[in-house]
Coordinates of N, CA and C in Angstrom, one line a residue:
X5 N -14.4 -25.7 36.3 CA -13.0 -25.3 36.7 C -13.1 -24.7 38.1
X6 N -12.2 -25.1 39.0 CA -12.2 -24.6 40.4 C -11.6 -23.3 40.5
X7 N -12.1 -22.4 41.3 CA -11.4 -21.1 41.5 C -10.0 -21.3 42.1
X8 N -9.1 -20.4 41.7 CA -7.8 -20.4 42.3 C -7.8 -19.7 43.6
X9 N -7.1 -20.2 44.6 CA -7.2 -19.5 45.9 C -5.7 -19.1 46.3
X10 N -5.6 -17.8 46.6 CA -4.3 -17.4 47.0 C -3.1 -17.4 46.0
X11 N -3.4 -17.6 44.8 CA -2.4 -17.7 43.8 C -2.1 -16.3 43.3
X12 N -0.8 -16.0 43.2 CA -0.4 -14.7 42.7 C 0.3 -14.9 41.3
X13 N 0.1 -13.9 40.5 CA 0.8 -14.0 39.2 C 2.2 -13.4 39.4
X14 N 3.1 -13.6 38.4 CA 4.5 -13.1 38.5 C 4.5 -11.5 38.7
X15 N 3.4 -10.9 38.3 CA 3.3 -9.4 38.5 C 3.1 -9.0 39.9
X16 N 2.7 -10.0 40.8 CA 2.4 -9.7 42.2 C 1.0 -9.4 42.4
X17 N 0.1 -9.4 41.4 CA -1.3 -9.1 41.7 C -2.1 -10.3 41.7
X18 N -3.1 -10.4 42.6 CA -3.9 -11.5 42.7 C -4.8 -11.6 41.5
X19 N -4.8 -12.7 40.7 CA -5.6 -12.8 39.5 C -7.1 -13.1 39.8
X20 N -7.4 -13.4 41.1 CA -8.8 -13.6 41.5 C -9.2 -15.0 41.1
X21 N -10.5 -15.3 41.2 CA -11.0 -16.7 40.9 C -10.9 -16.9 39.4
X22 N -10.6 -18.2 39.1 CA -10.5 -18.6 37.7 C -11.9 -19.1 37.3
X23 N -12.4 -18.6 36.2 CA -13.8 -19.0 35.9 C -13.9 -19.1 34.3
X24 N -14.8 -19.8 33.9 CA -15.0 -19.9 32.4 C -16.3 -19.2 32.0
X25 N -16.9 -18.4 32.9 CA -18.1 -17.7 32.6 C -18.0 -16.7 31.5
X26 N -19.0 -16.5 30.7 CA -19.0 -15.4 29.6 C -18.8 -14.0 30.1
X27 N -19.1 -13.8 31.4 CA -19.0 -12.5 32.0 C -17.5 -12.2 32.4
X28 N -16.6 -13.2 32.2 CA -15.2 -13.0 32.6 C -14.6 -11.9 31.9
X29 N -14.8 -11.8 30.6 CA -14.1 -10.7 29.8 C -14.6 -9.4 30.3
X30 N -15.9 -9.2 30.5 CA -16.4 -8.0 31.0 C -15.8 -7.6 32.4
X31 N -15.7 -8.6 33.2 CA -15.1 -8.4 34.6 C -13.7 -8.0 34.4
X32 N -13.0 -8.6 33.5 CA -11.6 -8.3 33.3 C -11.4 -6.8 32.9
X33 N -12.2 -6.4 32.0 CA -12.0 -5.0 31.5 C -12.5 -4.0 32.6
X34 N -13.5 -4.4 33.4 CA -14.0 -3.6 34.5 C -12.8 -3.4 35.5
X35 N -12.2 -4.6 35.8 CA -11.0 -4.6 36.7 C -9.9 -3.7 36.2
X36 N -9.5 -3.9 35.0 CA -8.4 -3.1 34.4 C -8.7 -1.6 34.4
X37 N -10.0 -1.2 34.2 CA -10.3 0.2 34.2 C -10.2 0.9 35.6
X38 N -10.2 0.1 36.6 CA -10.0 0.6 38.0 C -8.6 0.9 38.4
X39 N -7.6 0.3 37.6 CA -6.2 0.4 38.0 C -5.6 1.7 37.5
X40 N -4.6 2.2 38.3 CA -3.9 3.4 37.9 C -2.7 3.0 37.0
X41 N -2.2 4.0 36.3 CA -1.1 3.7 35.3 C 0.1 2.9 35.9
X42 N 0.6 3.2 37.1 CA 1.7 2.3 37.6 C 1.3 0.8 37.8
X43 N 0.0 0.6 38.2 CA -0.4 -0.7 38.4 C -0.6 -1.4 37.0
X44 N -1.1 -0.7 36.0 CA -1.2 -1.3 34.7 C 0.1 -1.7 34.1
X45 N 1.1 -0.7 34.3 CA 2.4 -1.0 33.8 C 3.0 -2.3 34.4
X46 N 2.9 -2.4 35.7 CA 3.4 -3.6 36.5 C 2.7 -4.8 36.0
X47 N 1.4 -4.7 35.8 CA 0.6 -5.9 35.4 C 1.0 -6.4 34.0
X48 N 1.2 -5.4 33.1 CA 1.5 -5.8 31.7 C 3.0 -6.2 31.5
X49 N 3.8 -6.3 32.6 CA 5.1 -6.9 32.5 C 5.0 -8.4 32.5
X50 N 3.9 -8.9 32.8 CA 3.7 -10.4 32.8 C 3.1 -10.8 31.4
X51 N 3.9 -11.5 30.6 CA 3.4 -11.9 29.3 C 2.0 -12.7 29.3
X52 N 1.8 -13.4 30.4 CA 0.6 -14.2 30.5 C -0.6 -13.2 30.6
X53 N -0.5 -12.1 31.3 CA -1.5 -11.1 31.4 C -1.8 -10.5 30.1
X54 N -0.8 -10.1 29.4 CA -0.9 -9.5 28.1 C -1.7 -10.4 27.1
X55 N -1.3 -11.7 27.2 CA -1.9 -12.7 26.3 C -3.4 -12.8 26.7
X56 N -3.7 -12.9 28.0 CA -5.1 -13.0 28.5 C -5.9 -11.9 28.0
X57 N -5.4 -10.7 28.2 CA -6.2 -9.5 27.7 C -6.4 -9.5 26.2
X58 N -5.3 -9.8 25.5 CA -5.4 -9.9 24.0 C -6.5 -10.9 23.6
X59 N -6.5 -12.0 24.2 CA -7.5 -13.1 23.9 C -8.9 -12.7 24.2
X60 N -9.0 -11.8 25.2 CA -10.3 -11.4 25.7 C -11.0 -10.3 24.8
X61 N -10.2 -9.7 23.9 CA -10.7 -8.7 23.0 C -11.6 -9.3 21.9
X62 N -12.5 -8.5 21.4 CA -13.3 -9.0 20.3 C -12.4 -9.1 19.1
X63 N -12.7 -10.0 18.1 CA -11.9 -10.2 17.0 C -11.4 -9.0 16.2
X64 N -12.2 -8.0 16.1 CA -11.8 -6.8 15.4 C -10.8 -6.0 16.2
X65 N -10.9 -6.0 17.5 CA -9.9 -5.3 18.3 C -8.6 -6.1 18.3
X66 N -8.6 -7.4 18.2 CA -7.4 -8.2 18.1 C -6.7 -7.8 16.8
X67 N -7.5 -7.7 15.7 CA -7.0 -7.4 14.4 C -6.3 -6.0 14.4
X68 N -7.0 -5.0 15.1 CA -6.4 -3.7 15.1 C -5.1 -3.7 15.9
X69 N -5.0 -4.4 17.0 CA -3.8 -4.5 17.8 C -2.7 -5.1 17.0
X70 N -3.0 -6.2 16.3 CA -1.9 -6.8 15.4 C -1.4 -5.9 14.4
X71 N -2.3 -5.1 13.8 CA -1.9 -4.1 12.8 C -1.0 -3.0 13.4
X72 N -1.5 -2.5 14.6 CA -0.8 -1.4 15.2 C 0.6 -1.8 15.7
X73 N 0.9 -3.1 15.9 CA 2.2 -3.6 16.4 C 3.3 -3.2 15.4
X74 N 2.9 -3.0 14.1 CA 3.9 -2.8 13.1 C 3.9 -1.3 12.6
X75 N 3.1 -0.5 13.2 CA 3.1 0.9 12.9 C 4.2 1.6 13.7
X76 N 5.1 2.4 13.1 CA 6.2 3.0 13.8 C 6.0 4.5 14.1
X77 N 4.8 4.9 13.9 CA 4.5 6.3 14.1 C 3.1 6.4 14.9
X78 N 2.8 7.6 15.4 CA 1.5 7.8 16.0 C 0.4 7.6 15.0
X79 N -0.6 6.9 15.3 CA -1.7 6.6 14.4 C -3.0 7.3 14.8
X80 N -3.5 8.0 13.9 CA -4.8 8.7 14.2 C -5.9 7.7 14.0
X81 N -7.0 7.8 14.8 CA -8.1 6.9 14.8 C -8.8 6.9 13.4
X82 N -8.8 8.1 12.8 CA -9.5 8.2 11.5 C -8.8 7.4 10.4
X83 N -7.5 7.2 10.5 CA -6.7 6.4 9.6 C -7.0 4.9 9.7
X84 N -7.4 4.5 10.9 CA -7.7 3.1 11.2 C -9.0 2.8 10.4
X85 N -9.8 3.7 10.2 CA -11.1 3.5 9.4 C -10.8 3.0 8.0
X86 N -9.7 3.3 7.4 CA -9.4 2.9 6.1 C -9.1 1.4 6.0
X87 N -8.8 0.8 7.2 CA -8.5 -0.7 7.2 C -9.7 -1.6 7.1
X88 N -10.9 -1.0 7.2 CA -12.1 -1.8 7.2 C -13.2 -1.2 6.3
X89 N -14.2 -2.0 5.9 CA -15.3 -1.5 5.1 C -15.9 -0.3 5.7
X90 N -16.5 0.5 4.9 CA -17.1 1.8 5.4 C -18.6 1.7 5.4
X91 N -19.1 0.6 6.1 CA -20.6 0.5 6.2 C -20.9 1.0 7.6
X92 N -22.2 1.2 7.9 CA -22.6 1.7 9.2 C -22.3 0.5 10.2
X93 N -22.5 -0.7 9.8 CA -22.3 -1.8 10.7 C -20.8 -1.9 11.0
X94 N -19.9 -1.7 10.0 CA -18.5 -1.8 10.2 C -18.0 -0.6 11.1
X95 N -18.6 0.6 10.9 CA -18.3 1.7 11.8 C -18.6 1.4 13.2
X96 N -19.8 0.8 13.4 CA -20.2 0.5 14.8 C -19.3 -0.5 15.4
X97 N -18.9 -1.5 14.7 CA -18.0 -2.6 15.2 C -16.6 -2.0 15.5
X98 N -16.2 -1.1 14.6 CA -14.8 -0.5 14.8 C -14.9 0.4 16.1
X99 N -16.0 1.2 16.2 CA -16.1 2.1 17.4 C -16.1 1.2 18.7
X100 N -16.8 0.1 18.7 CA -16.9 -0.7 19.9 C -15.5 -1.3 20.2
X101 N -14.8 -1.8 19.1 CA -13.5 -2.3 19.3 C -12.5 -1.3 19.9
X102 N -12.5 -0.1 19.3 CA -11.7 1.0 19.8 C -12.0 1.4 21.3
X103 N -13.3 1.4 21.6 CA -13.6 1.7 23.0 C -13.2 0.6 23.9
X104 N -13.3 -0.6 23.5 CA -12.8 -1.7 24.3 C -11.3 -1.6 24.6
X105 N -10.5 -1.3 23.5 CA -9.1 -1.1 23.7 C -8.7 0.0 24.6
X106 N -9.5 1.1 24.5 CA -9.3 2.3 25.3 C -9.5 2.0 26.8
X107 N -10.3 1.0 27.2 CA -10.6 0.7 28.6 C -9.3 0.3 29.3
X108 N -8.4 -0.3 28.6 CA -7.2 -0.8 29.2 C -6.0 -0.1 28.6

């Protein structure tokens, strides 16, 4: 895939080079973590950006996002633990997914 040059998304931010490398997800979350709240809000007005970020999440994080879409109250992180098995492996995976979601 060729890198995009000078292309701007509808949000007005340069999406940078287009690549299919496995490091892309890591780079995306590194980039998002450098943005200030107003920039994040502007960026997330673009549905394509929201979809790209959602698709870049690990499967467990995507599952948590989908469940949280239908919660109409503030959700405590410890309540999310009841949605998955309570093994040490599941706890580690859930912690990693929650950390990934907190980055953006």
